[in-house]
Amino acid sequence: MELSARKKKILTAIVESYIATAEPVGSKALAETIGCSSATIRNEMAELTAMGYLEQPHTSAGRVPSPAGYRLYVNELMERQKLSEEETAAINEQLASKQKQIDELMAEVGQLTSSMTQYPAYAMALRATAAVKRFDFLYIDANTFIVVALLTDNTVKNKLVHLPFTVSQEQVQTLSTLFNAHFTGVTDADITDSLIRSTERAAGDTYGLVAVVAAFTMEALADARSAPMRVAGASRLLNQPEFRDPDKAHALMSFIQSGDRLLSDLPDIAPEQDGLRVTIGPENLAEELRDSSVVMASYDAGGGMRGYIGVVGPTRMDYSSVAAKLSYIAAGLSRLLAGPDAPEGLNNKLVLKEANDHE
């Protein structure tokens, strides 16, 4: 059902009031802002509640936004904020040094994002999926050989293999031929039991040599793709009234600081409108995030890498302000790491244009 302009105005006012105060919003507080009587606003609030956009914590209390209400606000109602000159200057200053290593930069970006938004933040750069360009097998003696893998990102991985049995130089050469024929140009996900068994048959391998080299290959490819997540400002949750319960705060802080599950969800996350991804309350898969929201922006990290920055906070977070800051930081990182010609998302262009309006 399409909301009337008045309902949208009331919902917007309630969301923004609740963001600012963390207190349920009553009809009297809105009467002057909306320009309607309290009775009219109460009726509209009752209908918004019945439609699922508002919730009433207690019988006599005012209303608070529901996850569906926040979702409508993020998608349609909130205004795009302009960053202040001080905010854009602070962001640009922190992003200015291109000499920093990527891991150090991620740590600083996480701290910057948390400081700018006042929420826990994370930052990472995921490497592009790698494959092996070439294998070299070096025969050392009857019980030892070295396998060397040159990856598509031009990194080199190697493994010294000690055997409790003897192999000939011809057997090692056969392994080299088979692995260059069947294990180059594939990802770790493509290395299946079926591929390993067929290679074992072709090599006449009854000792498990193929499995050993295949395991090394999968590990090398997984390492090439992995990237550390930098988390900053987890303790800022304690400043939010929603997390005054120590058990609730501890559970979410532990989840954020581990970072592993947030990272594992990222490959399945596609950006929504304007290059941002917002998941609100029960839209999050992790149980620890069911009372929280996650806002994420992606950026081009150069060299086939894609990066992500994001914040975790209460569903009451100021989505408009957070979106503007994340978009600006993401656009700055793309320029810094991928060059001035890096493509920018729609929202990044919008925010950069609005920031430039200050100049």
Coordinates of C-alpha atoms in Angstrom, one line a residue:
M1 CA 0.0 0.0 0.0
E2 CA 1.4 3.4 -1.0
L3 CA 1.9 5.7 2.0
S4 CA 0.4 9.2 1.8
A5 CA 2.7 12.2 2.0
R6 CA 1.5 12.9 5.5
K7 CA 2.3 9.4 6.7
K8 CA 5.8 9.6 5.1
K9 CA 6.4 12.9 6.8
I10 CA 5.3 11.5 10.2
L11 CA 7.4 8.3 9.8
T12 CA 10.4 10.4 8.8
A13 CA 10.0 12.7 11.8
I14 CA 9.6 9.7 14.2
V15 CA 12.7 8.0 12.8
E16 CA 14.8 11.1 13.0
S17 CA 13.6 12.0 16.5
Y18 CA 14.3 8.5 17.7
I19 CA 17.7 8.6 16.2
A20 CA 18.5 11.8 18.1
T21 CA 16.9 10.9 21.5
A22 CA 16.6 7.1 21.7
E23 CA 13.2 7.8 23.3
P24 CA 9.7 6.7 21.9
V25 CA 8.0 9.5 20.1
G26 CA 4.6 10.8 21.0
S27 CA 2.0 12.6 19.0
K28 CA 2.3 15.9 20.9
A29 CA 6.0 16.1 20.1
L30 CA 5.2 15.9 16.4
A31 CA 2.2 18.2 16.3
E32 CA 4.1 21.4 15.7
T33 CA 6.6 19.9 13.3
I34 CA 3.9 18.2 11.2
G35 CA 1.4 21.0 11.4
C36 CA -1.5 18.7 12.4
S37 CA -3.5 18.1 15.5
S38 CA -2.3 15.5 18.0
A39 CA -5.5 13.5 17.3
T40 CA -4.8 13.3 13.6
I41 CA -1.2 12.3 14.2
R42 CA -2.3 9.6 16.7
N43 CA -4.6 8.2 14.0
E44 CA -1.8 8.2 11.4
M45 CA 0.7 6.6 13.9
A46 CA -1.9 3.9 14.6
E47 CA -2.2 3.1 10.9
L48 CA 1.6 3.1 10.5
T49 CA 1.8 0.7 13.4
A50 CA -0.8 -1.6 11.8
M51 CA 1.1 -1.5 8.6
G52 CA 4.3 -2.6 10.4
Y53 CA 6.3 0.6 10.1
L54 CA 6.1 1.5 13.8
E55 CA 6.2 -0.3 17.1
Q56 CA 4.8 0.6 20.5
P57 CA 7.2 -0.6 23.3
H58 CA 4.6 0.0 26.0
T59 CA 0.8 0.6 26.0
S60 CA 1.1 4.2 27.1
A61 CA 4.4 5.0 25.4
G62 CA 5.0 6.7 22.1
R63 CA 6.1 4.9 18.9
V64 CA 9.5 3.7 17.7
P65 CA 10.5 2.7 14.1
S66 CA 10.3 -1.0 13.2
P67 CA 12.9 -2.6 11.0
A68 CA 10.5 -2.1 8.1
G69 CA 10.2 1.5 9.0
Y70 CA 13.9 1.9 9.0
R71 CA 14.0 0.2 5.7
L72 CA 11.5 2.5 4.1
Y73 CA 13.4 5.5 5.6
V74 CA 16.7 4.3 4.1
N75 CA 15.3 3.5 0.7
E76 CA 13.0 6.5 0.2
L77 CA 12.7 9.1 2.9
M78 CA 16.1 10.1 4.2
E79 CA 17.8 13.2 2.8
R80 CA 21.4 12.9 1.5
Q81 CA 23.6 14.8 3.9
K82 CA 26.4 17.1 2.9
L83 CA 29.6 16.7 4.7
S84 CA 31.0 19.7 6.5
E85 CA 34.3 21.2 5.4
E86 CA 35.8 19.9 8.6
E87 CA 34.6 16.4 7.9
T88 CA 35.8 16.3 4.3
A89 CA 39.2 17.8 5.4
A90 CA 39.6 15.2 8.1
I91 CA 38.9 12.4 5.8
N92 CA 41.1 13.7 3.0
E93 CA 44.0 14.3 5.4
Q94 CA 43.8 10.7 6.7
L95 CA 43.7 9.2 3.1
A96 CA 46.5 11.5 1.7
S97 CA 49.5 9.3 2.3
K98 CA 49.9 6.7 -0.5
Q99 CA 53.1 5.3 1.0
K100 CA 51.3 3.2 3.6
Q101 CA 51.1 -0.5 3.3
I102 CA 47.6 -1.9 2.7
D103 CA 47.4 -3.5 6.1
E104 CA 48.4 -0.4 7.9
L105 CA 46.0 1.6 5.8
M106 CA 43.1 -0.7 6.6
A107 CA 43.8 -0.2 10.3
E108 CA 43.8 3.5 9.9
V109 CA 40.7 3.5 7.7
G110 CA 38.9 1.5 10.4
Q111 CA 39.8 4.0 13.0
L112 CA 38.9 6.9 10.8
T113 CA 35.5 5.4 10.0
S114 CA 34.7 4.7 13.6
S115 CA 35.8 8.1 14.6
M116 CA 33.7 9.8 11.9
T117 CA 30.6 7.8 12.6
Q118 CA 30.9 7.1 16.3
Y119 CA 30.1 3.4 15.7
P120 CA 32.3 0.2 15.5
A121 CA 33.8 0.0 12.1
Y122 CA 35.6 -2.6 9.9
A123 CA 37.8 -2.3 6.9
M124 CA 39.4 -4.8 4.6
A125 CA 40.7 -5.4 1.0
L126 CA 39.8 -8.7 -0.6
R127 CA 42.2 -10.0 -3.2
A128 CA 40.9 -11.2 -6.5
T129 CA 40.5 -14.9 -6.9
A130 CA 43.9 -16.3 -7.9
A131 CA 44.9 -19.3 -10.0
V132 CA 48.2 -21.1 -10.7
K133 CA 50.0 -19.9 -13.9
R134 CA 52.7 -22.6 -13.7
F135 CA 54.1 -25.4 -11.6
D136 CA 57.7 -26.3 -11.3
F137 CA 58.8 -29.6 -9.6
L138 CA 62.4 -29.8 -8.5
Y139 CA 63.8 -33.3 -7.8
I140 CA 66.2 -33.2 -4.9
D141 CA 66.8 -36.9 -4.1
A142 CA 64.9 -40.2 -3.9
N143 CA 62.9 -39.0 -0.9
T144 CA 62.6 -35.2 -1.5
F145 CA 61.3 -32.8 -4.0
I146 CA 60.1 -29.2 -4.1
V147 CA 56.9 -28.0 -5.7
V148 CA 56.8 -24.3 -6.8
A149 CA 53.6 -22.6 -7.9
L150 CA 53.6 -19.2 -9.7
L151 CA 50.2 -17.6 -9.2
T152 CA 48.3 -15.2 -11.5
D153 CA 48.9 -12.4 -9.1
N154 CA 52.7 -13.1 -9.6
T155 CA 53.3 -14.3 -6.1
V156 CA 55.2 -17.5 -5.7
K157 CA 54.4 -20.4 -3.3
N158 CA 56.6 -23.4 -2.6
K159 CA 56.6 -26.5 -0.5
L160 CA 59.4 -29.0 0.4
V161 CA 58.0 -32.5 0.3
H162 CA 59.7 -35.2 2.4
L163 CA 58.6 -38.8 1.6
P164 CA 58.9 -42.0 3.7
F165 CA 59.3 -43.9 0.4
T166 CA 61.4 -43.4 -2.7
V167 CA 60.3 -41.8 -6.0
S168 CA 62.2 -41.4 -9.3
Q169 CA 62.9 -38.2 -11.2
E170 CA 60.6 -39.5 -13.9
Q171 CA 57.7 -39.8 -11.5
V172 CA 58.2 -36.2 -10.3
Q173 CA 58.4 -35.1 -13.9
T174 CA 55.1 -36.8 -14.6
L175 CA 53.5 -35.0 -11.7
S176 CA 54.8 -31.7 -13.1
T177 CA 53.3 -32.4 -16.5
L178 CA 49.9 -33.5 -15.1
F179 CA 49.6 -30.5 -12.7
N180 CA 50.5 -28.0 -15.4
A181 CA 47.9 -29.6 -17.7
H182 CA 45.0 -29.9 -15.2
F183 CA 45.6 -27.6 -12.2
T184 CA 46.6 -24.4 -13.9
G185 CA 44.0 -21.7 -14.5
V186 CA 41.6 -23.1 -11.9
T187 CA 40.6 -21.8 -8.5
D188 CA 40.8 -23.7 -5.2
A189 CA 37.0 -24.3 -5.5
D190 CA 37.6 -26.1 -8.8
I191 CA 40.0 -28.6 -7.3
T192 CA 37.6 -31.4 -6.6
D193 CA 37.9 -35.0 -5.4
S194 CA 37.1 -36.1 -8.9
L195 CA 40.0 -34.0 -10.4
I196 CA 42.4 -35.4 -7.8
R197 CA 41.3 -39.0 -8.4
S198 CA 41.6 -38.7 -12.2
T199 CA 45.1 -37.2 -11.8
E200 CA 46.1 -40.0 -9.5
R201 CA 45.0 -42.6 -12.1
A202 CA 46.9 -40.8 -14.9
A203 CA 50.0 -40.6 -12.7
G204 CA 49.7 -44.2 -11.5
D205 CA 50.0 -42.7 -8.0
T206 CA 49.3 -45.2 -5.2
Y207 CA 51.1 -43.3 -2.5
G208 CA 49.0 -40.1 -2.3
L209 CA 51.5 -37.8 -3.9
V210 CA 48.8 -36.1 -6.0
A211 CA 46.7 -35.4 -2.9
V212 CA 49.7 -33.9 -1.1
V213 CA 50.4 -31.5 -4.0
A214 CA 46.7 -30.7 -4.5
A215 CA 46.3 -29.8 -0.8
F216 CA 49.3 -27.5 -1.1
T217 CA 47.8 -25.9 -4.2
M218 CA 44.4 -25.3 -2.5
E219 CA 46.2 -23.8 0.6
A220 CA 48.3 -21.5 -1.6
L221 CA 45.3 -20.2 -3.5
A222 CA 43.3 -19.7 -0.3
D223 CA 46.2 -17.7 1.2
A224 CA 46.4 -15.6 -1.9
R225 CA 42.7 -14.6 -1.6
S226 CA 42.6 -14.0 2.2
A227 CA 42.8 -10.6 3.7
P228 CA 42.8 -9.4 7.3
M229 CA 39.9 -7.5 8.6
R230 CA 40.7 -4.5 10.7
V231 CA 38.1 -3.7 13.4
A232 CA 38.1 -0.4 15.3
G233 CA 35.9 1.2 18.0
A234 CA 34.0 -1.9 19.2
S235 CA 33.7 -0.3 22.7
R236 CA 31.7 2.6 21.1
L237 CA 28.7 0.3 21.4
L238 CA 28.7 1.0 25.1
N239 CA 27.8 4.6 24.4
Q240 CA 24.5 3.5 22.8
P241 CA 21.5 3.1 25.1
E242 CA 20.4 0.0 23.3
F243 CA 23.5 -1.8 24.6
R244 CA 23.5 -0.9 28.2
D245 CA 22.8 -4.5 29.0
P246 CA 26.3 -5.9 29.6
D247 CA 25.5 -9.4 28.3
K248 CA 24.0 -8.0 25.1
A249 CA 26.9 -5.6 24.6
H250 CA 29.5 -8.2 25.3
A251 CA 28.0 -10.7 22.8
L252 CA 27.9 -8.1 20.0
M253 CA 31.4 -6.7 20.8
S254 CA 32.8 -10.3 20.7
F255 CA 31.2 -10.9 17.4
I256 CA 32.5 -7.7 15.8
Q257 CA 36.0 -8.1 17.2
S258 CA 36.4 -11.6 15.8
G259 CA 35.5 -10.4 12.3
D260 CA 35.5 -13.9 10.9
R261 CA 31.8 -14.2 10.4
L262 CA 31.4 -10.7 9.0
L263 CA 34.1 -11.5 6.5
S264 CA 32.6 -14.9 5.5
D265 CA 29.3 -13.2 4.6
L266 CA 30.9 -10.6 2.3
P267 CA 31.3 -12.6 -0.9
D268 CA 27.5 -13.2 -0.9
I269 CA 26.7 -9.5 -0.4
A270 CA 25.8 -7.5 -3.5
P271 CA 25.7 -3.7 -3.1
E272 CA 22.2 -2.2 -3.1
Q273 CA 21.3 1.2 -4.6
D274 CA 24.0 3.8 -4.9
G275 CA 26.8 1.3 -4.2
L276 CA 25.9 0.9 -0.5
R277 CA 24.6 -2.1 1.4
V278 CA 22.3 -1.6 4.4
T279 CA 21.0 -4.6 6.4
I280 CA 18.7 -3.7 9.2
G281 CA 17.9 -5.8 12.3
P282 CA 16.4 -9.2 11.3
E283 CA 17.7 -8.8 7.8
N284 CA 21.1 -9.8 9.1
L285 CA 21.8 -13.6 9.1
A286 CA 23.9 -13.6 12.2
E287 CA 21.9 -13.9 15.5
E288 CA 24.2 -11.4 17.2
L289 CA 23.2 -8.7 14.7
R290 CA 19.4 -9.2 14.9
D291 CA 19.0 -6.0 17.0
S292 CA 21.7 -4.1 15.0
S293 CA 22.2 -2.6 11.5
V294 CA 25.2 -2.9 9.2
V295 CA 26.1 -0.3 6.6
M296 CA 28.7 -1.2 4.1
A297 CA 30.4 0.5 1.1
S298 CA 32.8 -1.1 -1.3
Y299 CA 35.8 0.5 -3.1
D300 CA 38.3 -0.5 -5.8
A301 CA 41.6 -1.3 -4.1
G302 CA 43.6 -1.7 -7.3
G303 CA 45.4 -4.7 -8.6
G304 CA 42.3 -6.8 -8.9
M305 CA 41.4 -6.2 -5.2
R306 CA 38.0 -5.1 -3.9
G307 CA 37.7 -3.5 -0.5
Y308 CA 34.9 -3.0 2.0
I309 CA 34.4 -0.5 4.8
G310 CA 31.4 -0.6 7.1
V311 CA 29.9 0.1 10.5
V312 CA 27.8 -1.8 13.0
G313 CA 25.4 0.0 15.2
P314 CA 21.9 0.1 16.6
T315 CA 18.9 0.1 14.2
R316 CA 18.4 3.7 15.4
M317 CA 21.7 4.8 13.7
D318 CA 21.7 7.9 11.6
Y319 CA 21.7 6.2 8.3
S320 CA 21.9 9.4 6.2
S321 CA 25.0 10.6 8.0
V322 CA 26.7 7.2 8.0
A323 CA 25.9 6.6 4.3
A324 CA 27.4 10.0 3.3
K325 CA 30.6 9.4 5.3
L326 CA 31.1 5.8 4.1
S327 CA 30.6 6.8 0.5
Y328 CA 33.1 9.6 0.7
I329 CA 35.7 7.4 2.3
A330 CA 35.1 4.6 -0.2
A331 CA 35.5 7.1 -3.1
G332 CA 38.7 8.4 -1.6
L333 CA 40.1 5.0 -1.2
S334 CA 39.3 4.1 -4.8
R335 CA 41.2 7.2 -6.0
L336 CA 44.1 6.5 -3.6
L337 CA 44.5 2.8 -4.4
A338 CA 43.2 2.4 -8.0
G339 CA 44.0 5.8 -9.4
P340 CA 42.0 8.9 -10.4
D341 CA 40.3 7.0 -13.2
A342 CA 38.8 4.3 -10.9
P343 CA 35.0 4.0 -11.5
E344 CA 32.9 5.5 -8.8
G345 CA 29.4 4.3 -7.6
L346 CA 26.4 6.6 -8.0
N347 CA 26.4 7.6 -4.4
N348 CA 30.1 8.2 -4.4
K349 CA 29.6 10.7 -7.3
L350 CA 26.7 12.3 -5.4
V351 CA 28.6 12.7 -2.2
L352 CA 31.7 14.0 -3.9
K353 CA 29.7 16.5 -5.8
E354 CA 27.9 17.6 -2.6
A355 CA 31.2 17.9 -0.8
N356 CA 32.7 20.0 -3.6
D357 CA 29.7 22.4 -3.2
H358 CA 31.3 23.5 0.1
E359 CA 34.4 24.7 -1.7

